[in-house]
mmCIF file of C-alpha atoms in Angstrom:
data_model
loop_
_atom_site.group_PDB
_atom_site.id
_atom_site.type_symbol
_atom_site.label_atom_id
_atom_site.label_comp_id
_atom_site.label_asym_id
_atom_site.label_seq_id
_atom_site.Cartn_x
_atom_site.Cartn_y
_atom_site.Cartn_z
ATOM 1 C CA MET Q 229 -41.682 28.266 22.022
ATOM 2 C CA LYS Q 230 -40.143 31.353 22.668
ATOM 3 C CA LEU Q 231 -41.106 33.367 26.124
ATOM 4 C CA ASP Q 232 -39.519 36.569 27.261
ATOM 5 C CA ILE Q 233 -39.522 37.671 30.918
ATOM 6 C CA ILE Q 234 -39.246 41.394 31.364
ATOM 7 C CA ILE Q 235 -37.828 42.298 35.004
ATOM 8 C CA PRO Q 236 -39.033 46.013 34.656
ATOM 9 C CA VAL Q 237 -36.099 47.439 36.870
ATOM 10 C CA SER Q 238 -32.810 48.923 36.274
ATOM 11 C CA THR Q 239 -30.829 45.851 37.538
ATOM 12 C CA ASP Q 240 -30.073 42.532 36.865
ATOM 13 C CA ILE Q 241 -29.540 41.394 40.202
ATOM 14 C CA TRP Q 242 -32.696 39.293 39.574
ATOM 15 C CA ASN Q 243 -31.964 37.715 36.334
ATOM 16 C CA GLU Q 244 -30.229 34.767 37.392
ATOM 17 C CA ASP Q 245 -32.790 33.406 40.468
ATOM 18 C CA VAL Q 246 -35.585 34.204 38.028
ATOM 19 C CA LYS Q 247 -33.947 31.975 35.178
ATOM 20 C CA ASN Q 248 -33.067 29.253 37.517
ATOM 21 C CA ALA Q 249 -36.960 29.358 38.917
ATOM 22 C CA CYS Q 250 -38.025 29.413 35.101
ATOM 23 C CA LEU Q 251 -35.839 26.421 34.004
ATOM 24 C CA LYS Q 252 -37.629 24.310 36.990
ATOM 25 C CA ILE Q 253 -41.296 25.055 35.912
ATOM 26 C CA ALA Q 254 -41.131 25.945 32.153
ATOM 27 C CA SER Q 255 -41.825 23.087 29.480
ATOM 28 C CA PRO Q 256 -38.513 21.680 27.731
ATOM 29 C CA ASP Q 257 -39.587 22.965 24.367
ATOM 30 C CA THR Q 258 -39.779 26.453 26.124
ATOM 31 C CA GLU Q 259 -36.736 28.790 25.192
ATOM 32 C CA ILE Q 260 -36.837 31.471 28.131
ATOM 33 C CA ARG Q 261 -34.993 34.860 27.799
ATOM 34 C CA ILE Q 262 -34.883 37.420 30.843
ATOM 35 C CA THR Q 263 -34.566 41.251 30.055
ATOM 36 C CA GLU Q 264 -34.418 43.873 32.484
ATOM 37 C CA ILE Q 265 -35.062 47.508 31.746
ATOM 38 C CA LYS Q 266 -31.991 50.091 30.750
ATOM 39 C CA ARG Q 267 -33.460 52.691 32.617
ATOM 40 C CA GLY Q 268 -36.099 53.409 35.423
ATOM 41 C CA PRO Q 269 -36.074 52.287 39.516
ATOM 42 C CA GLU Q 270 -33.782 49.911 41.167
ATOM 43 C CA SER Q 271 -36.880 48.338 42.593
ATOM 44 C CA ILE Q 272 -40.897 48.718 42.475
ATOM 45 C CA GLU Q 273 -42.465 49.581 45.627
ATOM 46 C CA SER Q 274 -44.814 52.235 44.842
ATOM 47 C CA GLU Q 275 -47.147 53.225 42.122
ATOM 48 C CA TYR Q 276 -44.875 56.058 41.692
ATOM 49 C CA ASP Q 277 -41.894 53.507 40.736
ATOM 50 C CA GLU Q 278 -44.374 52.049 38.389
ATOM 51 C CA VAL Q 279 -44.932 55.207 36.549
ATOM 52 C CA PHE Q 280 -41.220 55.711 35.779
ATOM 53 C CA SER Q 281 -40.708 51.932 34.894
ATOM 54 C CA SER Q 282 -43.740 51.802 32.243
ATOM 55 C CA PRO Q 283 -42.412 53.563 29.342
ATOM 56 C CA HIS Q 284 -39.451 51.308 29.197
ATOM 57 C CA VAL Q 285 -41.266 48.348 29.900
ATOM 58 C CA VAL Q 286 -43.365 48.752 26.596
ATOM 59 C CA LYS Q 287 -40.323 49.567 24.574
ATOM 60 C CA THR Q 288 -38.451 46.494 25.830
ATOM 61 C CA ALA Q 289 -41.630 44.502 24.739
ATOM 62 C CA GLU Q 290 -41.921 46.080 21.619
ATOM 63 C CA GLU Q 291 -38.082 45.350 20.974
ATOM 64 C CA LEU Q 292 -38.223 41.448 22.174
ATOM 65 C CA ALA Q 293 -41.610 41.116 19.601
ATOM 66 C CA LYS Q 294 -39.703 42.361 17.026
ATOM 67 C CA SER Q 295 -36.740 39.854 17.635
ATOM 68 C CA GLY Q 296 -39.134 36.810 17.790
ATOM 69 C CA SER Q 297 -40.801 36.599 21.363
ATOM 70 C CA GLU Q 298 -43.909 34.761 21.152
ATOM 71 C CA GLY Q 299 -44.990 35.523 24.595
ATOM 72 C CA ILE Q 300 -44.217 38.241 27.235
ATOM 73 C CA ILE Q 301 -44.281 37.987 31.003
ATOM 74 C CA ILE Q 302 -43.974 41.298 32.890
ATOM 75 C CA TYR Q 303 -42.565 39.949 36.081
ATOM 76 C CA CYS Q 304 -43.812 42.869 38.548
ATOM 77 C CA PHE Q 305 -46.695 42.479 40.848
ATOM 78 C CA GLY Q 306 -47.301 45.937 40.010
ATOM 79 C CA GLU Q 307 -47.358 45.315 36.211
ATOM 80 C CA PRO Q 308 -45.844 48.467 34.990
ATOM 81 C CA GLY Q 309 -46.811 49.010 31.449
ATOM 82 C CA LEU Q 310 -49.058 45.882 31.243
ATOM 83 C CA ASN Q 311 -52.099 47.079 29.563
ATOM 84 C CA ALA Q 312 -50.135 49.564 26.867
ATOM 85 C CA ALA Q 313 -48.049 46.365 25.931
ATOM 86 C CA LYS Q 314 -51.213 44.492 25.440
ATOM 87 C CA GLU Q 315 -52.777 47.280 23.128
ATOM 88 C CA LYS Q 316 -49.241 47.541 21.109
ATOM 89 C CA LEU Q 317 -48.680 44.112 20.839
ATOM 90 C CA SER Q 318 -50.136 41.211 18.799
ATOM 91 C CA ILE Q 319 -48.517 38.112 20.685
ATOM 92 C CA PRO Q 320 -49.661 37.412 24.217
ATOM 93 C CA VAL Q 321 -48.523 39.777 27.454
ATOM 94 C CA VAL Q 322 -49.415 38.505 31.119
ATOM 95 C CA GLY Q 323 -48.754 40.272 33.984
ATOM 96 C CA ILE Q 324 -48.005 38.092 36.971
ATOM 97 C CA LYS Q 325 -50.522 39.524 39.232
ATOM 98 C CA GLU Q 326 -53.096 39.022 37.003
ATOM 99 C CA ALA Q 327 -51.785 35.479 36.541
ATOM 100 C CA ALA Q 328 -51.737 34.535 40.315
ATOM 101 C CA ILE Q 329 -55.059 36.011 40.885
ATOM 102 C CA SER Q 330 -56.765 34.252 38.495
ATOM 103 C CA MET Q 331 -55.090 30.895 39.629
ATOM 104 C CA ALA Q 332 -55.792 31.622 43.543
ATOM 105 C CA LYS Q 333 -59.531 32.169 42.207
ATOM 106 C CA ILE Q 334 -59.442 28.600 40.914
ATOM 107 C CA LEU Q 335 -58.149 26.929 44.212
ATOM 108 C CA GLY Q 336 -59.947 29.214 47.047
ATOM 109 C CA ASP Q 337 -62.823 31.247 47.967
ATOM 110 C CA ASN Q 338 -60.683 33.872 50.458
ATOM 111 C CA ILE Q 339 -57.488 35.153 49.005
ATOM 112 C CA GLY Q 340 -54.978 36.512 50.972
ATOM 113 C CA LEU Q 341 -52.103 38.693 49.723
ATOM 114 C CA ILE Q 342 -48.722 39.097 51.294
ATOM 115 C CA SER Q 343 -47.248 42.399 50.128
ATOM 116 C CA PRO Q 344 -43.571 43.400 50.592
ATOM 117 C CA LEU Q 345 -43.978 46.795 52.258
ATOM 118 C CA LYS Q 346 -46.712 48.892 54.256
ATOM 119 C CA THR Q 347 -46.411 51.627 52.079
ATOM 120 C CA ALA Q 348 -47.640 49.239 48.918
ATOM 121 C CA VAL Q 349 -50.772 48.067 50.538
ATOM 122 C CA PRO Q 350 -52.909 51.012 49.734
ATOM 123 C CA GLY Q 351 -52.086 51.014 46.129
ATOM 124 C CA GLN Q 352 -52.774 46.993 45.999
ATOM 125 C CA MET Q 353 -56.005 47.620 47.923
ATOM 126 C CA ARG Q 354 -57.439 50.059 45.149
ATOM 127 C CA VAL Q 355 -56.661 47.466 42.445
ATOM 128 C CA LEU Q 356 -57.606 44.378 44.434
ATOM 129 C CA LYS Q 357 -59.990 45.564 46.906
ATOM 130 C CA ASN Q 358 -62.981 43.157 45.328
ATOM 131 C CA GLU Q 359 -60.591 40.355 44.769
ATOM 132 C CA VAL Q 360 -58.852 39.400 48.251
ATOM 133 C CA ARG Q 361 -59.977 39.029 51.921
ATOM 134 C CA LYS Q 362 -56.820 40.498 53.231
ATOM 135 C CA ILE Q 363 -53.280 42.232 52.422
ATOM 136 C CA VAL Q 364 -50.554 42.050 54.868
ATOM 137 C CA SER Q 365 -47.127 43.091 54.672
ATOM 138 C CA ILE Q 366 -43.828 41.712 55.660
ATOM 139 C CA ASP Q 367 -42.532 45.178 55.748
ATOM 140 C CA MET Q 368 -39.166 44.436 54.106
ATOM 141 C CA PRO Q 369 -37.750 46.302 51.058
ATOM 142 C CA VAL Q 370 -37.225 44.387 48.133
ATOM 143 C CA LEU Q 371 -33.600 44.830 47.687
ATOM 144 C CA ASP Q 372 -33.273 43.073 51.101
ATOM 145 C CA PHE Q 373 -35.065 40.004 49.890
ATOM 146 C CA ILE Q 374 -31.490 38.635 49.242
ATOM 147 C CA ASN Q 375 -31.540 37.496 52.866
ATOM 148 C CA THR Q 376 -33.510 34.519 52.118
ATOM 149 C CA LYS Q 377 -33.963 33.267 55.770
ATOM 150 C CA THR Q 378 -35.220 36.390 57.148
ATOM 151 C CA LEU Q 379 -37.532 36.597 54.047
ATOM 152 C CA GLU Q 380 -38.633 33.217 54.649
ATOM 153 C CA GLU Q 381 -39.485 33.818 58.464
ATOM 154 C CA LYS Q 382 -41.499 36.953 57.585
ATOM 155 C CA ILE Q 383 -43.557 35.432 54.719
ATOM 156 C CA GLU Q 384 -44.362 32.119 57.192
ATOM 157 C CA ASN Q 385 -45.552 34.563 59.805
ATOM 158 C CA LYS Q 386 -47.827 36.167 57.429
ATOM 159 C CA VAL Q 387 -48.877 32.877 56.246
ATOM 160 C CA LYS Q 388 -50.214 32.000 59.677
ATOM 161 C CA GLU Q 389 -51.933 35.166 59.857
ATOM 162 C CA LEU Q 390 -53.688 35.099 56.773
ATOM 163 C CA VAL Q 391 -55.102 31.299 57.666
ATOM 164 C CA LEU Q 392 -56.026 32.560 61.055
ATOM 165 C CA ASP Q 393 -57.999 35.232 59.354
ATOM 166 C CA GLY Q 394 -59.859 32.685 57.318
ATOM 167 C CA CYS Q 395 -58.106 33.099 54.065
ATOM 168 C CA ASP Q 396 -57.740 29.709 52.476
ATOM 169 C CA VAL Q 397 -55.295 30.282 49.651
ATOM 170 C CA VAL Q 398 -52.437 32.816 49.791
ATOM 171 C CA VAL Q 399 -50.641 34.724 47.124
ATOM 172 C CA LEU Q 400 -47.234 35.961 47.140
ATOM 173 C CA GLY Q 401 -47.492 39.873 46.287
ATOM 174 C CA CYS Q 402 -43.758 40.266 44.760
ATOM 175 C CA GLY Q 403 -41.952 38.370 42.063
ATOM 176 C CA SER Q 404 -38.560 38.494 44.541
ATOM 177 C CA MET Q 405 -40.025 36.197 46.826
ATOM 178 C CA LEU Q 406 -38.100 33.222 45.592
ATOM 179 C CA ASN Q 407 -35.929 30.498 46.641
ATOM 180 C CA ILE Q 408 -38.412 29.823 49.807
ATOM 181 C CA ASP Q 409 -39.721 26.421 50.724
ATOM 182 C CA PHE Q 410 -43.110 26.774 49.888
ATOM 183 C CA GLU Q 411 -44.060 23.210 49.583
ATOM 184 C CA ARG Q 412 -43.193 22.910 53.418
ATOM 185 C CA MET Q 413 -45.562 25.977 54.009
ATOM 186 C CA GLN Q 414 -48.229 24.535 52.062
ATOM 187 C CA LYS Q 415 -48.328 21.112 53.737
ATOM 188 C CA GLU Q 416 -48.103 22.702 57.080
ATOM 189 C CA TYR Q 417 -50.925 25.244 56.881
ATOM 190 C CA GLY Q 418 -52.994 23.407 54.447
ATOM 191 C CA VAL Q 419 -53.432 26.211 51.762
ATOM 192 C CA PRO Q 420 -51.991 26.775 48.645
ATOM 193 C CA ILE Q 421 -49.449 29.377 47.970
ATOM 194 C CA ILE Q 422 -49.554 30.650 44.616
ATOM 195 C CA ILE Q 423 -45.781 32.014 43.282
ATOM 196 C CA PRO Q 424 -46.629 34.509 40.755
ATOM 197 C CA LEU Q 425 -43.921 33.300 38.307
ATOM 198 C CA ASN Q 426 -45.654 29.706 38.258
ATOM 199 C CA ALA Q 427 -48.638 31.167 37.511
ATOM 200 C CA ALA Q 428 -47.704 33.166 34.947
ATOM 201 C CA ILE Q 429 -45.391 30.934 32.886
ATOM 202 C CA GLY Q 430 -48.257 28.210 33.315
ATOM 203 C CA ILE Q 431 -50.776 30.765 31.486
ATOM 204 C CA CYS Q 432 -48.322 32.067 28.765
ATOM 205 C CA GLU Q 433 -47.196 28.775 27.759
ATOM 206 C CA TYR Q 434 -51.141 27.747 27.448
ATOM 207 C CA LEU Q 435 -51.827 30.708 25.342
ATOM 208 C CA ILE Q 436 -49.030 30.367 23.030
ATOM 209 C CA LYS Q 437 -49.618 26.837 22.668
ATOM 210 C CA ASN Q 438 -53.235 27.481 21.958
ATOM 211 C CA ASN Q 439 -52.578 30.327 19.520
ATOM 212 C CA LEU Q 440 -54.641 32.720 21.968
ATOM 213 C CA THR Q 441 -53.614 36.564 22.355
ATOM 214 C CA GLN Q 442 -55.335 39.242 24.056
ATOM 215 C CA SER Q 443 -58.566 40.536 22.675
ATOM 216 C CA LYS Q 444 -57.882 43.336 20.342
ATOM 217 C CA LEU Q 445 -61.483 44.347 21.056
ATOM 218 C CA ALA Q 446 -60.625 44.547 24.840
ATOM 219 C CA TYR Q 447 -57.133 46.040 23.911
ATOM 220 C CA PRO Q 448 -57.456 47.553 20.482
ATOM 221 C CA PHE Q 449 -53.993 48.782 18.787
ATOM 222 C CA PRO Q 450 -53.166 52.245 19.759
ATOM 223 C CA PRO Q 451 -53.488 55.113 16.940
ATOM 224 C CA GLU Q 452 -50.240 55.730 15.124
ATOM 225 C CA LYS Q 453 -49.263 59.272 15.913
ATOM 226 C CA THR Q 454 -46.070 61.170 16.665
ATOM 227 C CA ILE Q 455 -44.849 61.081 20.053
ATOM 228 C CA LYS Q 456 -42.260 63.785 21.164
#
């Protein structure tokens, strides 16, 4: 099967890490393609960023569908363009946030979320206030995540905080939280830690294998019209 991952930022610095992570978890018969958008923000850390990324994500998704894609993952927790792409396309489109939160609901009752920046928390609360117990922030810009040692330390501190506050499952609130020993943290703190990429790949592969896609009653095709 052909599965495409759209990284909705105008840089390819994450492509190799995401591809390597995919190869560890995807089925052997899954062909993974990684595509960044050609125009838009370098990172997505606000609803403002999401708006400027969205049209380029939808355009990229359409192009990938025409080139034989069987399923598309939008690789950002803000999921820019997700619902629009679901409307436009007849192949499954999965956002990493919806996949991660859905997986967390299976594994626990009180979800804790780790966000990159404090300024991103209000927007996430607006979307997820009925889904999560608590949202905390490591207060670290996404482009600084290349410092994996610091990133791991900050994430672990927040896992401790969430567990102490009664959370029984932890969701990583950014797709760029990679190359961290989450298995060790799960064993040490006794909670599942949901990696959004892993959840999205598992769900998208399931949809493709079972010939399922988003409902066209929920996401009807948009009317044809001239867009200037």
